[in-house]
Tab-separated table of C-alpha atoms in Angstrom:
chain	number	residue	atom	x	y	z
A	25	UNK	CA	15.458	4.307	16.820
A	26	UNK	CA	13.486	7.791	15.196
A	27	UNK	CA	11.738	7.858	12.028
A	28	UNK	CA	13.994	8.807	9.080
A	29	UNK	CA	16.469	6.494	10.515
A	30	UNK	CA	17.910	3.418	7.961
A	31	UNK	CA	20.117	0.714	9.571
A	32	UNK	CA	20.455	-1.285	12.194
A	33	UNK	CA	20.608	-0.838	16.044
A	34	UNK	CA	21.539	-1.951	19.257
A	35	UNK	CA	18.429	-3.556	21.273
A	36	UNK	CA	19.146	-3.183	25.027
A	37	UNK	CA	16.101	-5.265	27.768
A	38	UNK	CA	16.208	-4.202	31.065
A	39	UNK	CA	14.248	-6.270	33.272
A	40	UNK	CA	12.579	-5.004	36.675
A	41	UNK	CA	15.076	-6.915	38.694
A	42	UNK	CA	17.840	-5.069	37.275
A	43	UNK	CA	19.949	-7.186	34.751
A	44	UNK	CA	20.387	-5.790	31.031
A	45	UNK	CA	20.745	-7.439	28.088
A	46	UNK	CA	22.516	-5.889	24.836
A	47	UNK	CA	22.662	-7.349	21.151
A	48	UNK	CA	23.693	-5.426	17.876
A	49	UNK	CA	22.402	-6.443	14.612
A	50	UNK	CA	19.309	-8.045	15.068
A	51	UNK	CA	16.846	-4.896	14.457
A	52	UNK	CA	16.827	-3.421	11.165
A	53	UNK	CA	14.656	-0.111	10.939
A	54	UNK	CA	13.513	0.238	7.308
A	55	UNK	CA	12.759	3.706	5.815
A	56	UNK	CA	8.593	4.123	5.130
A	57	UNK	CA	7.010	3.059	2.414
A	58	UNK	CA	6.204	6.259	0.053
A	59	UNK	CA	2.867	5.909	-2.512
A	60	UNK	CA	3.973	8.603	-5.026
A	61	UNK	CA	1.421	8.294	-7.778
A	62	UNK	CA	-2.008	6.557	-8.344
A	63	UNK	CA	-2.901	6.066	-12.159
A	64	UNK	CA	-5.649	6.778	-13.385
A	65	UNK	CA	-7.000	8.091	-10.310
A	66	UNK	CA	-10.967	7.452	-10.724
A	67	UNK	CA	-12.661	4.184	-12.260
A	68	UNK	CA	-14.969	1.511	-11.423
A	69	UNK	CA	-14.874	-2.368	-11.351
A	70	UNK	CA	-11.879	-4.029	-13.485
A	71	UNK	CA	-9.730	-0.436	-14.010
A	72	UNK	CA	-6.189	-1.497	-13.973
A	73	UNK	CA	-4.603	0.947	-11.525
A	74	UNK	CA	-1.016	1.508	-11.033
A	75	UNK	CA	0.798	2.714	-8.160
A	76	UNK	CA	4.013	4.033	-8.295
A	77	UNK	CA	6.436	4.734	-5.064
A	78	UNK	CA	9.365	3.806	-2.961
A	79	UNK	CA	9.973	1.245	-0.821
A	80	UNK	CA	6.627	-0.440	-1.330
A	81	UNK	CA	7.799	-3.516	-0.433
A	82	UNK	CA	8.815	-2.243	2.877
A	83	UNK	CA	11.426	-4.495	3.379
A	84	UNK	CA	9.787	-7.672	2.599
A	85	UNK	CA	9.216	-10.043	-0.649
A	86	UNK	CA	5.863	-9.332	-1.810
A	87	UNK	CA	3.058	-6.876	-1.474
A	88	UNK	CA	0.205	-8.702	0.282
A	89	UNK	CA	-3.241	-5.914	-0.012
A	90	UNK	CA	-3.756	-3.175	-1.514
A	91	UNK	CA	-6.803	-0.588	-0.801
A	92	UNK	CA	-8.825	1.975	-3.013
A	93	UNK	CA	-11.169	3.760	-1.296
A	94	UNK	CA	-11.239	0.967	1.593
A	95	UNK	CA	-11.790	-1.833	-0.806
A	96	UNK	CA	-9.230	-4.214	-1.518
A	97	UNK	CA	-8.244	-4.763	-5.516
A	98	UNK	CA	-6.830	-7.658	-6.860
A	99	UNK	CA	-2.786	-7.298	-7.084
A	100	UNK	CA	-1.870	-8.462	-10.683
A	101	UNK	CA	1.894	-7.077	-10.065
A	102	UNK	CA	4.142	-6.052	-7.526
A	103	UNK	CA	7.695	-4.958	-6.900
A	104	UNK	CA	9.692	-2.198	-4.577
A	105	UNK	CA	8.558	0.616	-7.018
A	106	UNK	CA	5.007	-0.151	-8.466
A	107	UNK	CA	2.337	-2.382	-7.860
A	108	UNK	CA	-0.650	-3.167	-10.765
A	109	UNK	CA	-4.024	-3.835	-9.520
A	110	UNK	CA	-7.663	-4.438	-10.712
A	111	UNK	CA	-10.364	-2.559	-8.751
A	112	UNK	CA	-12.834	-4.448	-7.407
A	113	UNK	CA	-16.823	-3.819	-7.153
A	114	UNK	CA	-17.886	-0.575	-5.015
A	115	UNK	CA	-20.229	2.434	-4.606
A	116	UNK	CA	-19.003	5.776	-5.729
A	117	UNK	CA	-16.647	7.928	-3.447
A	118	UNK	CA	-13.128	9.250	-3.273
A	119	UNK	CA	-10.806	7.530	-0.789
A	120	UNK	CA	-7.348	6.638	0.366
A	121	UNK	CA	-5.015	3.884	-1.748
A	122	UNK	CA	-3.016	1.850	0.808
A	123	UNK	CA	-0.283	-0.689	0.326
A	124	UNK	CA	0.576	-3.327	2.405
A	125	UNK	CA	3.717	-5.741	2.758
A	126	UNK	CA	4.238	-8.957	4.265
A	127	UNK	CA	6.347	-7.389	6.750
A	128	UNK	CA	3.233	-5.281	7.607
A	129	UNK	CA	4.967	-2.256	6.631
A	130	UNK	CA	2.534	-0.175	4.158
A	131	UNK	CA	2.468	3.316	2.547
A	132	UNK	CA	-0.553	5.839	2.389
A	133	UNK	CA	-1.768	8.337	-0.162
A	134	UNK	CA	-4.779	10.221	0.544
A	135	UNK	CA	-7.875	10.778	-1.153
A	136	UNK	CA	-5.892	9.415	-4.499
A	137	UNK	CA	-8.574	6.930	-5.562
A	138	UNK	CA	-12.202	7.689	-6.979
A	139	UNK	CA	-14.954	5.013	-7.823
A	140	UNK	CA	-16.853	6.295	-10.057
A	141	UNK	CA	-21.007	5.030	-10.626
A	142	UNK	CA	-21.073	2.424	-13.640
A	143	UNK	CA	-22.684	4.232	-16.721
A	144	UNK	CA	-25.921	3.007	-17.982
A	145	UNK	CA	-26.631	2.341	-21.490
A	146	UNK	CA	-30.040	3.690	-22.516
A	147	UNK	CA	-30.541	3.288	-26.407
A	148	UNK	CA	-28.643	0.885	-29.419
A	149	UNK	CA	-29.090	3.241	-32.548
A	150	UNK	CA	-30.197	0.975	-34.794
A	151	UNK	CA	-32.120	-1.036	-33.192
A	152	UNK	CA	-31.991	-4.444	-34.543
């Protein structure tokens, strides 16, 4: 079954001794997951990030992991077209967003999330 094809197909198994077995409707090819947008596109630990797309569940029932620039985020809620996650702590840098479902299907948006450095408070006014 080629890319961008949905539906069922016939599975053929041929042994090295010659017999062949065929069965239909046992294999379903799902179209690939697509990550369309990531909002906001940058943040730090605790930032809530909404990821939208198509077929994010990849034929399954749940999202098992989301990584932001290689760091696993905490999944708060998920569905076939959106996922809400909380960013975990990481060093600053730009990288991919990867959404993986319980079927192993995944969608990637390249260079879609940037961890930014945490701010530093240098003084308070008034001091007391």
